[in-house]
PDB file of C-alpha atoms in Angstrom:
ATOM      1  CA  MET A  12     -46.192-318.339-123.202  1.00  0.00           C
ATOM      2  CA  THR A  13     -49.737-318.900-121.994  1.00  0.00           C
ATOM      3  CA  LEU A  14     -50.350-321.364-119.173  1.00  0.00           C
ATOM      4  CA  ALA A  15     -53.421-323.117-120.556  1.00  0.00           C
ATOM      5  CA  ASP A  16     -52.822-326.881-120.376  1.00  0.00           C
ATOM      6  CA  LYS A  17     -49.228-326.377-119.173  1.00  0.00           C
ATOM      7  CA  THR A  18     -47.396-327.996-116.276  1.00  0.00           C
ATOM      8  CA  ILE A  19     -45.808-325.592-113.806  1.00  0.00           C
ATOM      9  CA  LEU A  20     -43.606-326.001-110.750  1.00  0.00           C
ATOM     10  CA  VAL A  21     -43.536-323.194-108.171  1.00  0.00           C
ATOM     11  CA  THR A  22     -40.995-323.256-105.344  1.00  0.00           C
ATOM     12  CA  GLY A  23     -41.752-321.546-102.046  1.00  0.00           C
ATOM     13  CA  ALA A  24     -45.438-322.119-102.737  1.00  0.00           C
ATOM     14  CA  SER A  25     -46.921-322.218 -99.252  1.00  0.00           C
ATOM     15  CA  ARG A  26     -47.380-318.468 -98.728  1.00  0.00           C
ATOM     16  CA  GLY A  27     -46.856-314.998-100.128  1.00  0.00           C
ATOM     17  CA  ILE A  28     -46.026-314.651-103.810  1.00  0.00           C
ATOM     18  CA  GLY A  29     -45.604-318.406-104.237  1.00  0.00           C
ATOM     19  CA  LYS A  30     -49.091-319.237-103.021  1.00  0.00           C
ATOM     20  CA  ALA A  31     -50.529-316.446-105.163  1.00  0.00           C
ATOM     21  CA  LEU A  32     -48.657-317.808-108.195  1.00  0.00           C
ATOM     22  CA  VAL A  33     -50.138-321.265-107.682  1.00  0.00           C
ATOM     23  CA  ASP A  34     -53.664-319.852-107.554  1.00  0.00           C
ATOM     24  CA  GLU A  35     -53.075-317.527-110.513  1.00  0.00           C
ATOM     25  CA  ALA A  36     -51.670-320.365-112.649  1.00  0.00           C
ATOM     26  CA  LEU A  37     -54.757-322.447-111.884  1.00  0.00           C
ATOM     27  CA  SER A  38     -57.031-319.558-112.844  1.00  0.00           C
ATOM     28  CA  ARG A  39     -55.248-319.406-116.217  1.00  0.00           C
ATOM     29  CA  GLY A  40     -55.970-323.030-117.012  1.00  0.00           C
ATOM     30  CA  ALA A  41     -52.777-324.807-115.979  1.00  0.00           C
ATOM     31  CA  ALA A  42     -53.122-328.562-116.321  1.00  0.00           C
ATOM     32  CA  ARG A  43     -50.864-329.360-113.346  1.00  0.00           C
ATOM     33  CA  VAL A  44     -49.162-327.214-110.723  1.00  0.00           C
ATOM     34  CA  TYR A  45     -46.442-328.725-108.557  1.00  0.00           C
ATOM     35  CA  ALA A  46     -46.251-326.731-105.327  1.00  0.00           C
ATOM     36  CA  GLY A  47     -42.828-327.015-103.734  1.00  0.00           C
ATOM     37  CA  THR A  48     -42.731-326.203-100.018  1.00  0.00           C
ATOM     38  CA  ARG A  49     -40.710-326.899 -96.897  1.00  0.00           C
ATOM     39  CA  GLN A  50     -43.870-327.488 -94.909  1.00  0.00           C
ATOM     40  CA  PRO A  51     -46.738-329.900 -95.717  1.00  0.00           C
ATOM     41  CA  LEU A  52     -49.317-328.354 -98.035  1.00  0.00           C
ATOM     42  CA  THR A  53     -52.884-329.193 -98.961  1.00  0.00           C
ATOM     43  CA  HIS A  54     -54.886-327.561-101.735  1.00  0.00           C
ATOM     44  CA  ALA A  55     -58.517-327.921-102.697  1.00  0.00           C
ATOM     45  CA  ASP A  56     -57.789-328.059-106.434  1.00  0.00           C
ATOM     46  CA  GLU A  57     -56.933-331.572-107.613  1.00  0.00           C
ATOM     47  CA  ARG A  58     -54.556-330.139-110.223  1.00  0.00           C
ATOM     48  CA  VAL A  59     -52.132-329.179-107.430  1.00  0.00           C
ATOM     49  CA  THR A  60     -49.476-331.716-106.443  1.00  0.00           C
ATOM     50  CA  PRO A  61     -47.572-330.788-103.264  1.00  0.00           C
ATOM     51  CA  LEU A  62     -43.835-331.474-103.255  1.00  0.00           C
ATOM     52  CA  ALA A  63     -41.552-331.528-100.209  1.00  0.00           C
ATOM     53  CA  LEU A  64     -38.936-329.207-101.649  1.00  0.00           C
ATOM     54  CA  ASP A  65     -36.347-327.412 -99.558  1.00  0.00           C
ATOM     55  CA  VAL A  66     -34.191-325.842-102.264  1.00  0.00           C
ATOM     56  CA  THR A  67     -31.085-326.289-100.098  1.00  0.00           C
ATOM     57  CA  ASN A  68     -31.685-330.057 -99.913  1.00  0.00           C
ATOM     58  CA  ALA A  69     -30.171-331.880-102.900  1.00  0.00           C
ATOM     59  CA  GLY A  70     -32.027-335.072-102.030  1.00  0.00           C
ATOM     60  CA  GLN A  71     -35.404-333.353-102.063  1.00  0.00           C
ATOM     61  CA  ILE A  72     -34.581-331.632-105.357  1.00  0.00           C
ATOM     62  CA  ALA A  73     -33.685-334.986-106.909  1.00  0.00           C
ATOM     63  CA  ALA A  74     -36.879-336.574-105.548  1.00  0.00           C
ATOM     64  CA  ALA A  75     -38.942-333.714-106.957  1.00  0.00           C
ATOM     65  CA  ALA A  76     -37.349-334.231-110.364  1.00  0.00           C
ATOM     66  CA  GLU A  77     -38.338-337.900-110.229  1.00  0.00           C
ATOM     67  CA  THR A  78     -41.928-336.958-109.374  1.00  0.00           C
ATOM     68  CA  VAL A  79     -42.249-334.338-112.085  1.00  0.00           C
ATOM     69  CA  GLY A  80     -42.740-335.737-115.543  1.00  0.00           C
ATOM     70  CA  ALA A  81     -43.173-333.211-118.318  1.00  0.00           C
ATOM     71  CA  LEU A  82     -42.531-329.628-117.199  1.00  0.00           C
ATOM     72  CA  ASP A  83     -43.268-326.442-119.111  1.00  0.00           C
ATOM     73  CA  VAL A  84     -42.527-323.666-116.607  1.00  0.00           C
ATOM     74  CA  LEU A  85     -40.256-323.592-113.558  1.00  0.00           C
ATOM     75  CA  ILE A  86     -40.930-320.627-111.257  1.00  0.00           C
ATOM     76  CA  ASN A  87     -38.168-320.194-108.701  1.00  0.00           C
ATOM     77  CA  ASN A  88     -39.820-318.196-105.962  1.00  0.00           C
ATOM     78  CA  ALA A  89     -38.325-319.696-102.779  1.00  0.00           C
ATOM     79  CA  GLY A  90     -35.982-317.283-101.054  1.00  0.00           C
ATOM     80  CA  SER A  91     -34.611-315.973 -97.783  1.00  0.00           C
ATOM     81  CA  TYR A  92     -34.566-312.425 -96.427  1.00  0.00           C
ATOM     82  CA  GLY A  93     -32.914-310.781 -93.467  1.00  0.00           C
ATOM     83  CA  TYR A  94     -31.070-307.794 -92.059  1.00  0.00           C
ATOM     84  CA  GLU A  95     -27.692-309.361 -91.281  1.00  0.00           C
ATOM     85  CA  ASP A  96     -24.716-307.024 -91.091  1.00  0.00           C
ATOM     86  CA  LEU A  97     -21.942-307.638 -93.621  1.00  0.00           C
ATOM     87  CA  ALA A  98     -19.721-308.697 -90.724  1.00  0.00           C
ATOM     88  CA  ASP A  99     -21.994-311.736 -90.354  1.00  0.00           C
ATOM     89  CA  ARG A 100     -20.411-314.153 -92.827  1.00  0.00           C
ATOM     90  CA  ALA A 101     -22.725-316.968 -91.747  1.00  0.00           C
ATOM     91  CA  GLY A 102     -25.725-314.814 -92.661  1.00  0.00           C
ATOM     92  CA  LEU A 103     -24.283-314.074 -96.091  1.00  0.00           C
ATOM     93  CA  GLU A 104     -23.601-317.759 -96.693  1.00  0.00           C
ATOM     94  CA  ARG A 105     -27.157-318.616 -95.613  1.00  0.00           C
ATOM     95  CA  HIS A 106     -28.659-316.185 -98.145  1.00  0.00           C
ATOM     96  CA  LEU A 107     -26.351-317.402-100.901  1.00  0.00           C
ATOM     97  CA  GLY A 108     -27.292-320.990-100.044  1.00  0.00           C
ATOM     98  CA  VAL A 109     -30.974-320.306-100.690  1.00  0.00           C
ATOM     99  CA  ASN A 110     -31.104-317.417-103.150  1.00  0.00           C
ATOM    100  CA  LEU A 111     -28.199-318.479-105.378  1.00  0.00           C
ATOM    101  CA  PHE A 112     -27.187-322.103-104.876  1.00  0.00           C
ATOM    102  CA  GLY A 113     -30.728-323.279-104.143  1.00  0.00           C
ATOM    103  CA  LEU A 114     -31.849-321.606-107.366  1.00  0.00           C
ATOM    104  CA  TYR A 115     -28.925-323.148-109.234  1.00  0.00           C
ATOM    105  CA  GLY A 116     -29.584-326.652-107.890  1.00  0.00           C
ATOM    106  CA  VAL A 117     -33.260-326.657-108.821  1.00  0.00           C
ATOM    107  CA  ILE A 118     -32.584-325.355-112.328  1.00  0.00           C
ATOM    108  CA  GLN A 119     -29.744-327.740-113.101  1.00  0.00           C
ATOM    109  CA  THR A 120     -31.711-330.756-111.888  1.00  0.00           C
ATOM    110  CA  LEU A 121     -34.927-329.911-113.744  1.00  0.00           C
ATOM    111  CA  LEU A 122     -33.332-328.467-116.860  1.00  0.00           C
ATOM    112  CA  PRO A 123     -33.652-331.662-118.962  1.00  0.00           C
ATOM    113  CA  ARG A 124     -37.445-331.484-118.548  1.00  0.00           C
ATOM    114  CA  LEU A 125     -37.492-327.859-119.730  1.00  0.00           C
ATOM    115  CA  VAL A 126     -35.254-328.571-122.703  1.00  0.00           C
ATOM    116  CA  GLU A 127     -37.648-331.323-123.766  1.00  0.00           C
ATOM    117  CA  SER A 128     -40.653-328.993-123.610  1.00  0.00           C
ATOM    118  CA  LYS A 129     -38.855-325.875-124.903  1.00  0.00           C
ATOM    119  CA  GLY A 130     -40.151-324.347-121.707  1.00  0.00           C
ATOM    120  CA  ALA A 131     -39.388-321.383-119.499  1.00  0.00           C
ATOM    121  CA  ILE A 132     -37.561-320.520-116.284  1.00  0.00           C
ATOM    122  CA  VAL A 133     -38.903-317.641-114.178  1.00  0.00           C
ATOM    123  CA  ASN A 134     -36.616-316.456-111.381  1.00  0.00           C
ATOM    124  CA  VAL A 135     -38.329-314.252-108.810  1.00  0.00           C
ATOM    125  CA  LEU A 136     -35.554-311.914-107.687  1.00  0.00           C
ATOM    126  CA  SER A 137     -35.738-308.357-106.315  1.00  0.00           C
ATOM    127  CA  LEU A 138     -34.869-304.786-107.213  1.00  0.00           C
ATOM    128  CA  ALA A 139     -32.103-305.318-104.649  1.00  0.00           C
ATOM    129  CA  ALA A 140     -30.397-307.318-107.413  1.00  0.00           C
ATOM    130  CA  VAL A 141     -29.937-304.057-109.343  1.00  0.00           C
ATOM    131  CA  ALA A 142     -29.263-301.653-106.457  1.00  0.00           C
ATOM    132  CA  ALA A 143     -28.434-302.955-102.999  1.00  0.00           C
ATOM    133  CA  VAL A 144     -30.750-302.260-100.074  1.00  0.00           C
ATOM    134  CA  PRO A 145     -28.299-301.043 -97.395  1.00  0.00           C
ATOM    135  CA  ILE A 146     -30.324-302.447 -94.480  1.00  0.00           C
ATOM    136  CA  SER A 147     -30.182-305.909 -96.111  1.00  0.00           C
ATOM    137  CA  PRO A 148     -26.722-306.153 -97.655  1.00  0.00           C
ATOM    138  CA  ALA A 149     -26.297-309.932 -97.519  1.00  0.00           C
ATOM    139  CA  TYR A 150     -29.706-310.461 -99.093  1.00  0.00           C
ATOM    140  CA  SER A 151     -28.898-307.878-101.770  1.00  0.00           C
ATOM    141  CA  ILE A 152     -25.614-309.588-102.626  1.00  0.00           C
ATOM    142  CA  SER A 153     -27.350-312.940-103.004  1.00  0.00           C
ATOM    143  CA  LYS A 154     -30.023-311.492-105.295  1.00  0.00           C
ATOM    144  CA  ALA A 155     -27.414-309.687-107.412  1.00  0.00           C
ATOM    145  CA  ALA A 156     -25.613-313.012-107.856  1.00  0.00           C
ATOM    146  CA  ALA A 157     -28.901-314.698-108.771  1.00  0.00           C
ATOM    147  CA  PHE A 158     -29.573-311.988-111.366  1.00  0.00           C
ATOM    148  CA  SER A 159     -26.154-312.609-112.917  1.00  0.00           C
ATOM    149  CA  LEU A 160     -26.938-316.334-112.991  1.00  0.00           C
ATOM    150  CA  THR A 161     -30.246-315.552-114.690  1.00  0.00           C
ATOM    151  CA  GLN A 162     -28.554-313.480-117.385  1.00  0.00           C
ATOM    152  CA  SER A 163     -25.984-316.216-118.004  1.00  0.00           C
ATOM    153  CA  LEU A 164     -28.681-318.875-118.251  1.00  0.00           C
ATOM    154  CA  ARG A 165     -30.646-316.733-120.695  1.00  0.00           C
ATOM    155  CA  ALA A 166     -27.657-316.497-123.023  1.00  0.00           C
ATOM    156  CA  THR A 167     -26.541-320.112-122.770  1.00  0.00           C
ATOM    157  CA  LEU A 168     -29.983-321.734-122.950  1.00  0.00           C
ATOM    158  CA  ALA A 169     -31.342-319.682-125.850  1.00  0.00           C
ATOM    159  CA  GLY A 170     -29.912-322.190-128.292  1.00  0.00           C
ATOM    160  CA  GLN A 171     -31.800-324.982-126.534  1.00  0.00           C
ATOM    161  CA  GLY A 172     -35.139-323.203-126.795  1.00  0.00           C
ATOM    162  CA  VAL A 173     -35.524-322.429-123.080  1.00  0.00           C
ATOM    163  CA  ASP A 174     -36.620-318.883-122.214  1.00  0.00           C
ATOM    164  CA  VAL A 175     -35.316-317.349-118.991  1.00  0.00           C
ATOM    165  CA  HIS A 176     -37.111-314.482-117.225  1.00  0.00           C
ATOM    166  CA  ALA A 177     -36.100-312.337-114.247  1.00  0.00           C
ATOM    167  CA  VAL A 178     -38.758-310.863-111.970  1.00  0.00           C
ATOM    168  CA  LEU A 179     -37.589-307.667-110.272  1.00  0.00           C
ATOM    169  CA  PRO A 180     -40.234-306.633-107.724  1.00  0.00           C
ATOM    170  CA  GLY A 181     -40.115-303.864-105.226  1.00  0.00           C
ATOM    171  CA  PRO A 182     -41.602-304.338-101.728  1.00  0.00           C
ATOM    172  CA  VAL A 183     -44.423-306.898-101.596  1.00  0.00           C
ATOM    173  CA  ASP A 184     -46.798-307.378 -98.673  1.00  0.00           C
ATOM    174  CA  THR A 185     -45.390-310.683 -97.428  1.00  0.00           C
ATOM    175  CA  ASP A 186     -43.756-311.862 -94.196  1.00  0.00           C
ATOM    176  CA  MET A 187     -40.383-310.598 -95.424  1.00  0.00           C
ATOM    177  CA  VAL A 188     -41.177-306.872 -95.223  1.00  0.00           C
ATOM    178  CA  ARG A 189     -44.585-306.703 -93.566  1.00  0.00           C
ATOM    179  CA  ASP A 190     -43.207-304.825 -90.560  1.00  0.00           C
ATOM    180  CA  LEU A 191     -41.600-302.084 -92.659  1.00  0.00           C
ATOM    181  CA  ASP A 192     -43.662-298.898 -92.901  1.00  0.00           C
ATOM    182  CA  ILE A 193     -43.330-298.506 -96.666  1.00  0.00           C
ATOM    183  CA  PRO A 194     -45.727-298.859 -99.621  1.00  0.00           C
ATOM    184  CA  LYS A 195     -46.141-302.482-100.679  1.00  0.00           C
ATOM    185  CA  ALA A 196     -47.873-304.291-103.531  1.00  0.00           C
ATOM    186  CA  SER A 197     -50.163-307.242-102.813  1.00  0.00           C
ATOM    187  CA  ALA A 198     -48.890-310.741-103.516  1.00  0.00           C
ATOM    188  CA  GLN A 199     -51.918-311.380-105.734  1.00  0.00           C
ATOM    189  CA  SER A 200     -51.293-308.355-107.968  1.00  0.00           C
ATOM    190  CA  VAL A 201     -47.611-309.278-108.272  1.00  0.00           C
ATOM    191  CA  ALA A 202     -48.470-312.864-109.237  1.00  0.00           C
ATOM    192  CA  ARG A 203     -50.825-311.609-111.951  1.00  0.00           C
ATOM    193  CA  ALA A 204     -48.159-309.269-113.319  1.00  0.00           C
ATOM    194  CA  ILE A 205     -45.526-312.025-113.307  1.00  0.00           C
ATOM    195  CA  LEU A 206     -47.675-314.336-115.396  1.00  0.00           C
ATOM    196  CA  ASP A 207     -48.702-311.452-117.662  1.00  0.00           C
ATOM    197  CA  GLY A 208     -45.007-310.748-118.241  1.00  0.00           C
ATOM    198  CA  LEU A 209     -44.359-314.407-118.988  1.00  0.00           C
ATOM    199  CA  ALA A 210     -47.201-314.395-121.525  1.00  0.00           C
ATOM    200  CA  LYS A 211     -45.682-311.325-123.199  1.00  0.00           C
ATOM    201  CA  GLY A 212     -42.209-312.864-123.298  1.00  0.00           C
ATOM    202  CA  GLU A 213     -40.597-310.101-121.247  1.00  0.00           C
ATOM    203  CA  ASP A 214     -36.984-310.820-120.254  1.00  0.00           C
ATOM    204  CA  GLU A 215     -37.337-308.709-117.119  1.00  0.00           C
ATOM    205  CA  ILE A 216     -40.699-308.431-115.425  1.00  0.00           C
ATOM    206  CA  PHE A 217     -41.449-305.392-113.242  1.00  0.00           C
ATOM    207  CA  PRO A 218     -44.604-306.503-111.428  1.00  0.00           C
ATOM    208  CA  ASP A 219     -45.536-303.598-109.146  1.00  0.00           C
ATOM    209  CA  PRO A 220     -45.805-299.797-109.147  1.00  0.00           C
ATOM    210  CA  PHE A 221     -42.445-299.350-107.403  1.00  0.00           C
ATOM    211  CA  SER A 222     -40.492-301.387-109.947  1.00  0.00           C
ATOM    212  CA  GLN A 223     -42.475-300.089-112.931  1.00  0.00           C
ATOM    213  CA  ALA A 224     -40.452-296.880-112.704  1.00  0.00           C
ATOM    214  CA  LEU A 225     -37.612-298.795-114.389  1.00  0.00           C
ATOM    215  CA  ALA A 226     -39.673-300.581-117.013  1.00  0.00           C
ATOM    216  CA  ASP A 227     -39.949-297.890-119.695  1.00  0.00           C
ATOM    217  CA  SER A 228     -36.223-297.251-120.010  1.00  0.00           C
ATOM    218  CA  TRP A 229     -34.944-300.720-119.142  1.00  0.00           C
ATOM    219  CA  ASN A 230     -34.682-302.283-122.598  1.00  0.00           C
ATOM    220  CA  SER A 231     -32.742-299.321-123.968  1.00  0.00           C
ATOM    221  CA  GLY A 232     -30.577-298.939-120.875  1.00  0.00           C
ATOM    222  CA  ALA A 233     -26.948-299.790-120.192  1.00  0.00           C
ATOM    223  CA  ILE A 234     -27.584-303.091-118.401  1.00  0.00           C
ATOM    224  CA  LYS A 235     -29.571-304.597-121.290  1.00  0.00           C
ATOM    225  CA  ALA A 236     -27.104-303.239-123.842  1.00  0.00           C
ATOM    226  CA  LEU A 237     -24.229-304.949-122.042  1.00  0.00           C
ATOM    227  CA  GLU A 238     -26.210-308.148-121.598  1.00  0.00           C
ATOM    228  CA  ARG A 239     -26.932-308.355-125.339  1.00  0.00           C
ATOM    229  CA  GLN A 240     -23.320-307.615-126.169  1.00  0.00           C
ATOM    230  CA  ASN A 241     -22.061-310.263-123.759  1.00  0.00           C
ATOM    231  CA  ALA A 242     -24.621-312.815-124.936  1.00  0.00           C
ATOM    232  CA  ALA A 243     -23.256-312.482-128.457  1.00  0.00           C
ATOM    233  CA  LEU A 244     -19.999-313.927-127.180  1.00  0.00           C
ATOM    234  CA  VAL A 245     -21.761-317.249-126.600  1.00  0.00           C
ATOM    235  CA  SER A 246     -22.435-317.678-130.315  1.00  0.00           C
ATOM    236  CA  ALA A 247     -18.951-316.477-131.168  1.00  0.00           C
ATOM    237  CA  ALA A 248     -17.366-318.989-128.789  1.00  0.00           C
ATOM    238  CA  GLN A 249     -19.467-321.820-130.197  1.00  0.00           C
ATOM    239  CA  ASN A 250     -18.202-321.011-133.699  1.00  0.00           C
ATOM    240  CA  LEU A 251     -14.498-321.145-132.739  1.00  0.00           C
TER     241      LEU A 251
END
């Protein structure tokens, strides 16, 4: 899918990858970009419409759905990160509230718009969804759950013409990991790679040098083989 003349909604759009995605979508000719943020946002480009959108707030999600008319691409970028110990149940619930249930709430509310347009869902996840980062176990659990949700949506929405993509980045130079002394990709380069992957129709998008190590073998690997096998059960169940 190209973005020329399309309408896009980006959550978590005030900074980091989200802000870079807004700017990259505009550079690719998007007709309208809804920028969902917790904090007030202004943008010089008149094609940008700010939305007050805390993904844990059902009322704000519903209001955003009323504001958005036609929608071609939903990019779920909003997320939380932290270093809570697994003994901290409240921390785990907080990450699940944003990274899983916030994602779920936005998708379910806006799904009718995407079915109408035969559009696309892009979930910005993390390599922690595939292999946990031990210093961030609660975050890793929430991203693994969000990846499972993404796979399930891909299988169940295929018959409705909605494509579902998972972005699996490594460390990106944003507030989340800026203090860690590790190699990081820029938010701008990651945003470009995400939209390139969308244009190519890639199920999983590996948008940085760190994650690219998985890209070559991913489609022939065990996880994709199991996903395809499990997705076939959807068609079989529908034919019962």
